[in-house]
């Protein structure tokens, strides 16, 4: 067995990552971006039930976490485009095994 | 792009899975079991800072979620052994990419 220290070494970062993808709506927003949504309206349409206010708030949080980039195009009117950063793309890939686990197992447990 | 329905179809299960591994201490308890801990005392020692009461509670939750098995051996005194179930083993494997993401990226973001 590894030492307790080795086990715990990963914990604070893991907890941050889990809370980031686990916060309600963040997972589906990240997935929508991974599947090609770039505009605010596309994201809104991709996540039925999510209010505009909450979508805006989540996007700001994801941006400040470094996983989503917000680009302002200096057209008239300005266009805003959202995309995954390199770490955001990696995060979506890292989420997939857990999604697959949930699909495979969640129905069979008492959860 | 996939439909919103397809995006959302995974969500309830994914949310359950995220909350299961994201609940404080669960990740490290699952990792300790994956690395060979089987007795209550080993688990306690593997997770410094976790109270006995909370460890017992978390083990019950993990057991009722179907990811941890509790075996009572009819010796005198009885011996209790904990282990990962098949879905628990799969869950630990599914957590690893997210742990690796956290190790790689969490320091570099504003999280």
Coordinates of N, CA and C in Angstrom, one line a residue:
Chain A
X1 N 0.8 -1.2 0.0 CA 0.0 0.0 0.0 C 0.9 1.3 0.0
X2 N 0.4 2.3 -0.6 CA 1.1 3.6 -0.6 C 0.8 4.2 0.8
X3 N 1.7 5.2 1.1 CA 1.6 5.8 2.4 C 0.3 6.7 2.4
X4 N -0.2 7.0 3.6 CA -1.3 8.0 3.7 C -1.0 9.3 3.0
X5 N 0.3 9.7 3.2 CA 0.7 11.0 2.6 C 0.5 11.0 1.0
X6 N 0.9 9.9 0.4 CA 0.8 9.7 -1.0 C -0.7 9.7 -1.4
X7 N -1.5 9.1 -0.6 CA -2.9 9.0 -1.0 C -3.5 10.4 -0.9
X8 N -3.1 11.2 0.1 CA -3.7 12.5 0.3 C -3.2 13.6 -0.5
X9 N -2.0 13.3 -1.1 CA -1.3 14.4 -1.8 C -2.2 14.9 -2.9
X10 N -2.9 14.0 -3.6 CA -3.8 14.4 -4.7 C -5.1 15.1 -4.3
X11 N -5.4 15.0 -3.0 CA -6.8 15.3 -2.6 C -7.2 16.8 -2.9
X12 N -6.5 17.8 -2.5 CA -7.0 19.1 -2.6 C -7.3 19.4 -4.1
X13 N -6.4 19.1 -5.0 CA -6.7 19.3 -6.4 C -7.8 18.5 -6.9
X14 N -7.9 17.2 -6.5 CA -9.0 16.4 -7.0 C -10.3 16.9 -6.5
X15 N -10.3 17.4 -5.3 CA -11.6 18.0 -4.7 C -12.0 19.2 -5.5
X16 N -11.0 20.0 -5.9 CA -11.3 21.2 -6.7 C -11.9 20.8 -8.1
X17 N -11.3 19.8 -8.7 CA -11.7 19.3 -10.0 C -13.1 18.7 -9.9
X18 N -13.3 17.9 -8.9 CA -14.7 17.3 -8.7 C -15.7 18.3 -8.5
X19 N -15.4 19.3 -7.7 CA -16.4 20.4 -7.4 C -16.7 21.2 -8.7
X20 N -15.6 21.4 -9.5 CA -15.8 22.1 -10.7 C -16.8 21.4 -11.7
X21 N -16.5 20.1 -11.9 CA -17.4 19.4 -12.9 C -18.7 19.0 -12.2
X22 N -18.7 19.0 -10.9 CA -19.9 18.5 -10.2 C -20.9 19.6 -9.9
X23 N -20.5 20.8 -10.0 CA -21.4 21.9 -9.7 C -22.5 21.9 -10.8
X24 N -23.7 22.0 -10.3 CA -24.9 21.8 -11.2 C -24.7 22.6 -12.5
X25 N -24.9 22.0 -13.6 CA -24.9 22.6 -15.0 C -23.5 22.7 -15.6
X26 N -22.4 22.7 -14.8 CA -21.1 22.8 -15.4 C -20.8 21.7 -16.3
X27 N -21.1 20.5 -15.9 CA -20.8 19.4 -16.8 C -21.4 19.5 -18.2
X28 N -22.7 19.8 -18.2 CA -23.4 19.9 -19.5 C -23.0 21.1 -20.3
X29 N -22.6 22.2 -19.6 CA -22.1 23.4 -20.4 C -20.7 23.0 -21.0
X30 N -19.9 22.3 -20.3 CA -18.6 21.9 -20.8 C -18.8 20.9 -22.0
X31 N -19.8 20.0 -21.9 CA -20.1 19.1 -23.0 C -20.6 19.8 -24.2
X32 N -21.5 20.8 -24.0 CA -22.0 21.5 -25.1 C -20.9 22.3 -25.8
X33 N -20.0 22.8 -25.1 CA -18.8 23.5 -25.7 C -18.0 22.5 -26.5
X34 N -17.8 21.3 -25.9 CA -17.0 20.3 -26.6 C -17.6 19.8 -27.8
X35 N -18.9 19.9 -27.9 CA -19.7 19.5 -29.1 C -19.9 20.6 -30.1
X36 N -19.3 21.7 -29.8 CA -19.3 22.8 -30.9 C -20.0 24.0 -30.6
X37 N -20.7 24.1 -29.5 CA -21.4 25.4 -29.2 C -20.4 26.5 -28.9
X38 N -20.6 27.7 -29.5 CA -19.7 28.8 -29.2 C -20.4 30.0 -28.8
X39 N -21.6 30.2 -29.2 CA -22.4 31.4 -28.8 C -23.2 31.2 -27.6
X40 N -23.4 32.3 -26.9 CA -24.3 32.3 -25.7 C -25.6 31.6 -26.0
X41 N -26.2 32.0 -27.1 CA -27.6 31.5 -27.4 C -27.5 30.0 -27.7
X42 N -26.4 29.5 -28.3 CA -26.3 28.0 -28.5 C -26.2 27.3 -27.2
X43 N -25.4 27.9 -26.3 CA -25.3 27.2 -25.0 C -26.6 27.2 -24.2
X44 N -27.3 28.4 -24.3 CA -28.6 28.4 -23.6 C -29.6 27.4 -24.2
X45 N -29.5 27.2 -25.5 CA -30.4 26.2 -26.1 C -30.0 24.8 -25.8
X46 N -28.7 24.6 -25.6 CA -28.2 23.3 -25.4 C -28.5 22.8 -24.0
X47 N -28.9 23.7 -23.1 CA -29.1 23.3 -21.7 C -30.5 23.8 -21.3
X48 N -31.5 23.1 -21.7 CA -32.9 23.5 -21.3 C -33.0 23.5 -19.8
X49 N -33.7 24.5 -19.3 CA -33.9 24.5 -17.9 C -32.9 25.4 -17.1
X50 N -31.8 25.8 -17.8 CA -30.8 26.7 -17.2 C -31.2 28.1 -17.5
X51 N -31.3 28.9 -16.5 CA -31.7 30.3 -16.7 C -30.5 31.1 -17.3
X52 N -30.8 32.2 -17.9 CA -29.8 33.0 -18.5 C -28.8 33.5 -17.4
X53 N -29.4 33.9 -16.3 CA -28.6 34.5 -15.3 C -27.5 33.4 -14.8
X54 N -28.0 32.2 -14.6 CA -27.2 31.1 -14.1 C -26.2 30.7 -15.1
X55 N -26.6 30.7 -16.4 CA -25.6 30.4 -17.5 C -24.5 31.4 -17.5
X56 N -24.8 32.7 -17.4 CA -23.8 33.7 -17.4 C -22.9 33.6 -16.2
X57 N -23.4 33.2 -15.0 CA -22.6 33.0 -13.8 C -21.7 31.8 -14.0
X58 N -22.2 30.7 -14.5 CA -21.4 29.5 -14.7 C -20.3 29.8 -15.7
X59 N -20.6 30.5 -16.7 CA -19.5 30.8 -17.7 C -18.4 31.6 -17.1
X60 N -18.8 32.6 -16.3 CA -17.8 33.4 -15.6 C -16.9 32.5 -14.7
X61 N -17.5 31.6 -14.0 CA -16.8 30.7 -13.1 C -15.8 29.8 -13.9
X62 N -16.4 29.3 -15.0 CA -15.6 28.4 -15.8 C -14.4 29.1 -16.4
X63 N -14.7 30.4 -16.8 CA -13.6 31.2 -17.3 C -12.5 31.5 -16.3
X64 N -13.0 31.8 -15.1 CA -12.0 32.1 -14.0 C -11.2 30.9 -13.6
X65 N -11.8 29.7 -13.8 CA -11.1 28.5 -13.5 C -10.1 28.1 -14.6
X66 N -10.2 28.8 -15.7 CA -9.2 28.6 -16.8 C -9.6 27.5 -17.8
X67 N -10.8 27.0 -17.7 CA -11.2 25.9 -18.6 C -12.1 26.4 -19.8
X68 N -12.6 27.6 -19.7 CA -13.4 28.2 -20.8 C -12.7 29.6 -21.1
X69 N -12.6 29.8 -22.4 CA -12.1 31.1 -22.9 C -13.3 31.9 -23.5
X70 N -13.2 33.2 -23.3 CA -14.3 34.1 -23.8 C -13.6 35.1 -24.7
X71 N -14.0 35.1 -26.0 CA -13.4 36.0 -26.9 C -14.4 37.0 -27.4
X72 N -13.9 38.3 -27.3 CA -14.8 39.4 -27.8 C -14.3 39.8 -29.2
X73 N -15.2 39.6 -30.2 CA -14.8 40.0 -31.5 C -15.2 41.5 -31.8
X74 N -14.3 42.3 -32.2 CA -14.6 43.8 -32.3 C -15.4 44.1 -33.6
X75 N -16.5 43.4 -33.7 CA -17.4 43.8 -34.8 C -18.4 44.7 -34.3
X76 N -19.4 45.1 -35.2 CA -20.5 46.0 -34.7 C -21.8 45.2 -35.1
X77 N -22.5 44.7 -34.1 CA -22.2 44.8 -32.7 C -21.1 43.7 -32.4
X78 N -20.5 43.9 -31.2 CA -19.4 42.9 -30.8 C -20.0 41.5 -30.8
X79 N -19.2 40.6 -31.1 CA -19.6 39.2 -31.0 C -18.8 38.5 -29.9
X80 N -19.5 37.7 -29.1 CA -18.8 37.0 -28.0 C -18.8 35.5 -28.4
X81 N -17.6 34.9 -28.3 CA -17.5 33.5 -28.5 C -16.9 32.8 -27.4
X82 N -17.5 31.7 -27.0 CA -16.9 30.9 -25.9 C -16.3 29.6 -26.5
X83 N -15.2 29.2 -25.9 CA -14.6 27.9 -26.3 C -13.9 27.3 -25.1
X84 N -13.6 26.0 -25.2 CA -12.8 25.3 -24.2 C -11.3 25.7 -24.4
X85 N -10.6 25.9 -23.3 CA -9.2 26.1 -23.4 C -8.6 24.7 -23.5
X86 N -7.2 24.6 -23.5 CA -6.6 23.3 -23.5 C -6.9 22.5 -22.3
X87 N -6.9 23.2 -21.1 CA -7.2 22.4 -19.9 C -8.7 22.1 -19.9
X88 N -9.6 22.9 -20.5 CA -11.0 22.6 -20.6 C -11.2 21.4 -21.4
X89 N -10.6 21.3 -22.6 CA -10.7 20.1 -23.4 C -10.2 18.9 -22.7
X90 N -9.1 19.0 -22.0 CA -8.6 17.9 -21.2 C -9.6 17.5 -20.1
X91 N -10.2 18.5 -19.5 CA -11.2 18.2 -18.4 C -12.4 17.4 -19.0
X92 N -12.9 17.8 -20.1 CA -14.0 17.0 -20.7 C -13.6 15.6 -21.0
X93 N -12.4 15.4 -21.5 CA -11.9 14.0 -21.8 C -11.8 13.3 -20.4
X94 N -11.4 14.0 -19.4 CA -11.2 13.3 -18.1 C -12.6 13.0 -17.4
X95 N -13.6 13.7 -17.8 CA -15.0 13.4 -17.3 C -15.6 12.2 -17.9
X96 N -15.2 11.9 -19.1 CA -15.9 10.8 -19.9 C -15.9 9.5 -19.2
X97 N -14.8 9.0 -18.6 CA -14.9 7.7 -18.0 C -15.9 7.7 -16.8
X98 N -16.0 8.8 -16.1 CA -17.0 8.8 -15.0 C -18.4 8.9 -15.6
X99 N -18.6 9.5 -16.7 CA -19.9 9.5 -17.3 C -20.3 8.0 -17.8
X100 N -19.2 7.4 -18.3 CA -19.5 6.0 -18.8 C -19.8 5.1 -17.6
X101 N -19.0 5.3 -16.5 CA -19.3 4.5 -15.3 C -20.7 4.8 -14.8
X102 N -21.2 6.0 -14.8 CA -22.5 6.3 -14.4 C -23.6 5.6 -15.3
X103 N -23.3 5.7 -16.6 CA -24.3 5.0 -17.5 C -24.3 3.5 -17.2
X104 N -23.2 3.0 -16.9 CA -23.1 1.5 -16.8 C -23.6 1.0 -15.4
X105 N -23.4 1.8 -14.4 CA -23.6 1.3 -13.1 C -24.6 2.0 -12.2
X106 N -25.0 3.2 -12.6 CA -25.8 3.9 -11.6 C -27.2 3.3 -11.5
X107 N -27.7 2.7 -12.5 CA -29.0 2.1 -12.5 C -29.0 0.8 -11.6
X108 N -27.8 0.2 -11.5 CA -27.8 -1.1 -10.8 C -27.5 -1.0 -9.3
X109 N -27.2 0.2 -8.9 CA -26.9 0.4 -7.5 C -28.1 1.0 -6.8
X110 N -28.0 1.1 -5.5 CA -29.1 1.7 -4.7 C -29.0 3.2 -4.6
X111 N -28.2 3.8 -5.5 CA -28.0 5.2 -5.4 C -29.3 5.9 -5.8
Chain B
X1 N -23.6 19.1 -33.8 CA -23.9 19.0 -32.4 C -24.9 18.0 -32.0
X2 N -24.8 17.3 -30.9 CA -25.8 16.5 -30.5 C -27.0 17.3 -29.9
X3 N -28.1 16.7 -29.8 CA -29.3 17.4 -29.3 C -29.2 17.6 -27.8
X4 N -29.9 18.6 -27.4 CA -29.9 18.9 -25.9 C -30.3 17.7 -25.2
X5 N -31.3 16.9 -25.7 CA -31.8 15.7 -25.0 C -30.6 14.7 -24.8
X6 N -29.8 14.6 -25.9 CA -28.7 13.6 -25.8 C -27.7 14.1 -24.7
X7 N -27.5 15.4 -24.7 CA -26.5 16.0 -23.7 C -27.0 15.7 -22.3
X8 N -28.3 15.9 -22.1 CA -28.9 15.9 -20.8 C -29.2 14.4 -20.3
X9 N -29.2 13.5 -21.2 CA -29.6 12.2 -20.9 C -28.7 11.6 -19.8
X10 N -27.4 11.9 -19.9 CA -26.5 11.3 -19.0 C -26.5 12.0 -17.6
X11 N -27.1 13.2 -17.6 CA -26.9 14.1 -16.4 C -27.2 13.5 -15.1
X12 N -28.4 13.0 -14.9 CA -28.7 12.6 -13.5 C -27.8 11.5 -13.0
X13 N -27.4 10.5 -13.8 CA -26.5 9.5 -13.3 C -25.1 10.1 -13.1
X14 N -24.7 11.0 -14.0 CA -23.4 11.6 -13.9 C -23.3 12.4 -12.6
X15 N -24.4 13.1 -12.3 CA -24.5 13.9 -11.1 C -24.3 13.0 -9.8
X16 N -25.0 11.9 -9.9 CA -24.9 11.0 -8.8 C -23.5 10.5 -8.6
X17 N -22.9 10.1 -9.7 CA -21.5 9.6 -9.6 C -20.6 10.7 -9.1
X18 N -20.7 11.9 -9.6 CA -19.8 13.0 -9.2 C -20.0 13.3 -7.7
X19 N -21.3 13.2 -7.3 CA -21.5 13.5 -5.8 C -20.9 12.4 -5.0
X20 N -21.0 11.2 -5.5 CA -20.5 10.1 -4.7 C -18.9 10.2 -4.6
X21 N -18.2 10.4 -5.6 CA -16.8 10.5 -5.5 C -16.3 11.9 -5.0
X22 N -17.2 12.9 -5.1 CA -16.9 14.2 -4.6 C -17.1 14.4 -3.2
X23 N -18.0 13.6 -2.6 CA -18.3 13.8 -1.1 C -17.0 13.7 -0.3
X24 N -16.7 14.6 0.5 CA -15.4 14.6 1.2 C -15.1 13.3 1.9
X25 N -13.9 12.8 1.6 CA -13.3 11.6 2.1 C -13.6 10.4 1.2
X26 N -14.7 10.4 0.5 CA -15.0 9.2 -0.3 C -13.9 8.8 -1.3
X27 N -13.4 9.8 -2.0 CA -12.3 9.5 -3.0 C -11.2 8.8 -2.3
X28 N -10.7 9.3 -1.2 CA -9.5 8.7 -0.6 C -9.8 7.4 0.1
X29 N -11.0 7.2 0.6 CA -11.4 5.9 1.1 C -11.4 4.8 -0.1
X30 N -12.0 5.2 -1.2 CA -12.0 4.3 -2.3 C -10.6 4.0 -2.8
X31 N -9.7 5.0 -2.8 CA -8.3 4.8 -3.2 C -7.6 3.8 -2.2
X32 N -7.9 4.0 -0.9 CA -7.2 3.2 0.1 C -7.7 1.7 -0.1
X33 N -8.9 1.5 -0.4 CA -9.4 0.1 -0.7 C -8.8 -0.4 -1.9
X34 N -8.7 0.4 -3.0 CA -8.0 0.0 -4.2 C -6.6 -0.4 -4.0
X35 N -6.0 0.2 -3.0 CA -4.5 -0.1 -2.8 C -4.3 -1.2 -1.7
X36 N -5.4 -1.8 -1.3 CA -5.3 -3.0 -0.5 C -5.8 -3.0 0.9
X37 N -6.2 -1.8 1.4 CA -6.8 -1.8 2.7 C -8.0 -2.6 2.8
X38 N -8.2 -3.4 3.9 CA -9.4 -4.2 4.0 C -10.0 -4.1 5.4
X39 N -9.2 -3.7 6.4 CA -9.8 -3.6 7.7 C -10.1 -2.2 8.1
X40 N -11.0 -2.0 9.0 CA -11.4 -0.7 9.4 C -10.2 0.1 9.9
X41 N -9.3 -0.6 10.7 CA -8.2 0.1 11.2 C -7.2 0.6 10.1
X42 N -7.1 -0.2 9.1 CA -6.2 0.2 8.0 C -6.8 1.4 7.3
X43 N -8.1 1.4 7.1 CA -8.7 2.5 6.4 C -8.6 3.8 7.3
X44 N -8.8 3.6 8.6 CA -8.6 4.8 9.5 C -7.2 5.3 9.4
X45 N -6.2 4.4 9.4 CA -4.8 4.9 9.3 C -4.5 5.5 8.0
X46 N -5.2 5.1 6.9 CA -4.9 5.5 5.6 C -5.4 6.9 5.3
X47 N -6.3 7.4 6.2 CA -7.0 8.7 6.0 C -6.8 9.5 7.2
X48 N -5.6 10.1 7.5 CA -5.4 10.9 8.7 C -6.4 12.1 8.7
X49 N -7.0 12.3 9.8 CA -7.9 13.5 9.9 C -9.3 13.1 9.8
X50 N -9.6 11.9 9.4 CA -11.0 11.4 9.3 C -11.4 10.7 10.6
X51 N -12.5 11.2 11.2 CA -12.9 10.6 12.5 C -13.5 9.2 12.3
X52 N -13.4 8.5 13.3 CA -14.0 7.1 13.3 C -15.5 7.1 12.9
X53 N -16.2 8.1 13.5 CA -17.6 8.2 13.2 C -17.9 8.5 11.8
X54 N -17.1 9.4 11.2 CA -17.3 9.8 9.8 C -16.9 8.6 8.9
X55 N -15.8 7.9 9.2 CA -15.4 6.8 8.4 C -16.5 5.7 8.4
X56 N -17.0 5.5 9.5 CA -18.1 4.5 9.6 C -19.3 4.9 8.7
X57 N -19.6 6.2 8.8 CA -20.8 6.7 8.0 C -20.5 6.6 6.5
X58 N -19.3 7.0 6.1 CA -18.9 7.0 4.7 C -18.9 5.5 4.2
X59 N -18.4 4.6 5.0 CA -18.4 3.2 4.6 C -19.8 2.7 4.4
X60 N -20.7 3.1 5.3 CA -22.1 2.7 5.1 C -22.7 3.2 3.8
X61 N -22.4 4.5 3.5 CA -22.9 5.1 2.3 C -22.4 4.4 1.1
X62 N -21.1 4.2 1.1 CA -20.4 3.5 -0.1 C -21.0 2.1 -0.2
X63 N -21.3 1.5 0.9 CA -21.9 0.1 0.8 C -23.3 0.2 0.2
X64 N -24.0 1.2 0.6 CA -25.4 1.2 0.1 C -25.4 1.7 -1.3
X65 N -24.4 2.4 -1.8 CA -24.3 2.7 -3.2 C -23.8 1.6 -4.0
X66 N -23.4 0.5 -3.4 CA -23.0 -0.7 -4.2 C -21.6 -0.7 -4.6
X67 N -20.8 0.2 -4.1 CA -19.4 0.2 -4.6 C -18.4 -0.4 -3.5
X68 N -18.9 -0.6 -2.3 CA -18.1 -1.2 -1.3 C -18.9 -2.4 -0.7
X69 N -18.2 -3.5 -0.5 CA -18.8 -4.7 0.1 C -18.2 -4.8 1.5
X70 N -19.1 -5.2 2.4 CA -18.7 -5.5 3.8 C -18.9 -6.9 4.1
X71 N -17.8 -7.6 4.5 CA -17.9 -9.0 4.7 C -17.7 -9.3 6.2
X72 N -18.6 -10.0 6.8 CA -18.5 -10.4 8.2 C -18.0 -11.8 8.3
X73 N -16.8 -12.1 8.9 CA -16.3 -13.4 9.0 C -16.6 -14.0 10.4
X74 N -17.3 -15.1 10.4 CA -17.8 -15.7 11.7 C -16.8 -16.3 12.5
X75 N -15.7 -15.5 12.8 CA -14.7 -16.0 13.7 C -15.0 -15.5 15.1
X76 N -14.2 -15.8 16.1 CA -14.4 -15.2 17.4 C -13.1 -14.5 17.8
X77 N -13.1 -13.2 17.9 CA -14.3 -12.3 17.6 C -14.5 -12.2 16.1
X78 N -15.7 -11.8 15.7 CA -16.0 -11.6 14.3 C -15.0 -10.7 13.6
X79 N -14.6 -11.0 12.4 CA -13.8 -10.0 11.7 C -14.6 -9.4 10.5
X80 N -14.4 -8.1 10.4 CA -15.1 -7.4 9.3 C -14.0 -7.0 8.3
X81 N -14.4 -7.3 7.0 CA -13.5 -6.9 5.9 C -14.2 -6.1 4.9
X82 N -13.6 -5.0 4.4 CA -14.2 -4.2 3.4 C -13.4 -4.4 2.1
X83 N -14.1 -4.3 1.0 CA -13.5 -4.4 -0.3 C -14.3 -3.6 -1.3
X84 N -13.7 -3.4 -2.5 CA -14.4 -2.8 -3.6 C -15.2 -3.8 -4.3
X85 N -16.4 -3.5 -4.7 CA -17.2 -4.4 -5.5 C -16.7 -4.2 -7.0
X86 N -17.3 -4.9 -7.9 CA -16.9 -4.7 -9.3 C -17.2 -3.3 -9.7
X87 N -18.3 -2.8 -9.3 CA -18.6 -1.4 -9.8 C -17.7 -0.4 -9.0
X88 N -17.3 -0.7 -7.8 CA -16.4 0.1 -7.0 C -15.0 0.1 -7.7
X89 N -14.5 -1.0 -8.1 CA -13.3 -1.1 -8.8 C -13.3 -0.2 -10.1
X90 N -14.4 -0.4 -10.8 CA -14.6 0.4 -12.1 C -14.7 1.9 -11.7
X91 N -15.3 2.3 -10.6 CA -15.4 3.7 -10.2 C -14.0 4.3 -9.9
X92 N -13.2 3.5 -9.2 CA -11.8 4.0 -9.0 C -11.0 4.2 -10.3
X93 N -11.2 3.3 -11.2 CA -10.5 3.5 -12.5 C -11.1 4.7 -13.2
X94 N -12.4 4.9 -13.1 CA -13.0 6.1 -13.8 C -12.6 7.4 -13.1
X95 N -12.2 7.4 -11.9 CA -11.8 8.6 -11.2 C -10.4 9.0 -11.6
X96 N -9.6 8.0 -12.0 CA -8.1 8.3 -12.2 C -7.9 9.5 -13.2
X97 N -8.6 9.5 -14.4 CA -8.3 10.5 -15.3 C -8.6 11.9 -14.8
X98 N -9.6 12.0 -13.9 CA -9.9 13.3 -13.3 C -8.8 13.7 -12.3
X99 N -8.3 12.7 -11.6 CA -7.2 12.9 -10.7 C -5.9 13.4 -11.4
X100 N -5.7 12.7 -12.6 CA -4.6 13.1 -13.4 C -4.7 14.6 -13.9
X101 N -6.0 14.9 -14.3 CA -6.3 16.2 -14.8 C -6.0 17.2 -13.7
X102 N -6.4 16.9 -12.5 CA -6.2 17.8 -11.4 C -4.7 18.0 -11.1
X103 N -4.0 16.9 -11.1 CA -2.5 17.1 -10.9 C -1.9 17.9 -12.0
X104 N -2.4 17.8 -13.2 CA -1.7 18.5 -14.3 C -2.1 19.9 -14.4
X105 N -3.4 20.2 -14.1 CA -3.9 21.5 -14.4 C -4.3 22.4 -13.2
X106 N -4.6 21.8 -12.1 CA -5.2 22.6 -11.0 C -4.2 23.7 -10.6
X107 N -2.9 23.5 -10.6 CA -2.0 24.5 -10.2 C -1.9 25.7 -11.1
X108 N -2.2 25.4 -12.4 CA -2.0 26.4 -13.4 C -3.3 27.3 -13.6
X109 N -4.4 27.0 -13.0 CA -5.6 27.8 -13.2 C -5.7 28.7 -12.0
X110 N -6.7 29.5 -12.1 CA -7.0 30.4 -11.0 C -7.9 29.8 -10.0
X111 N -8.1 28.4 -10.0 CA -9.0 27.8 -9.1 C -8.5 27.9 -7.7

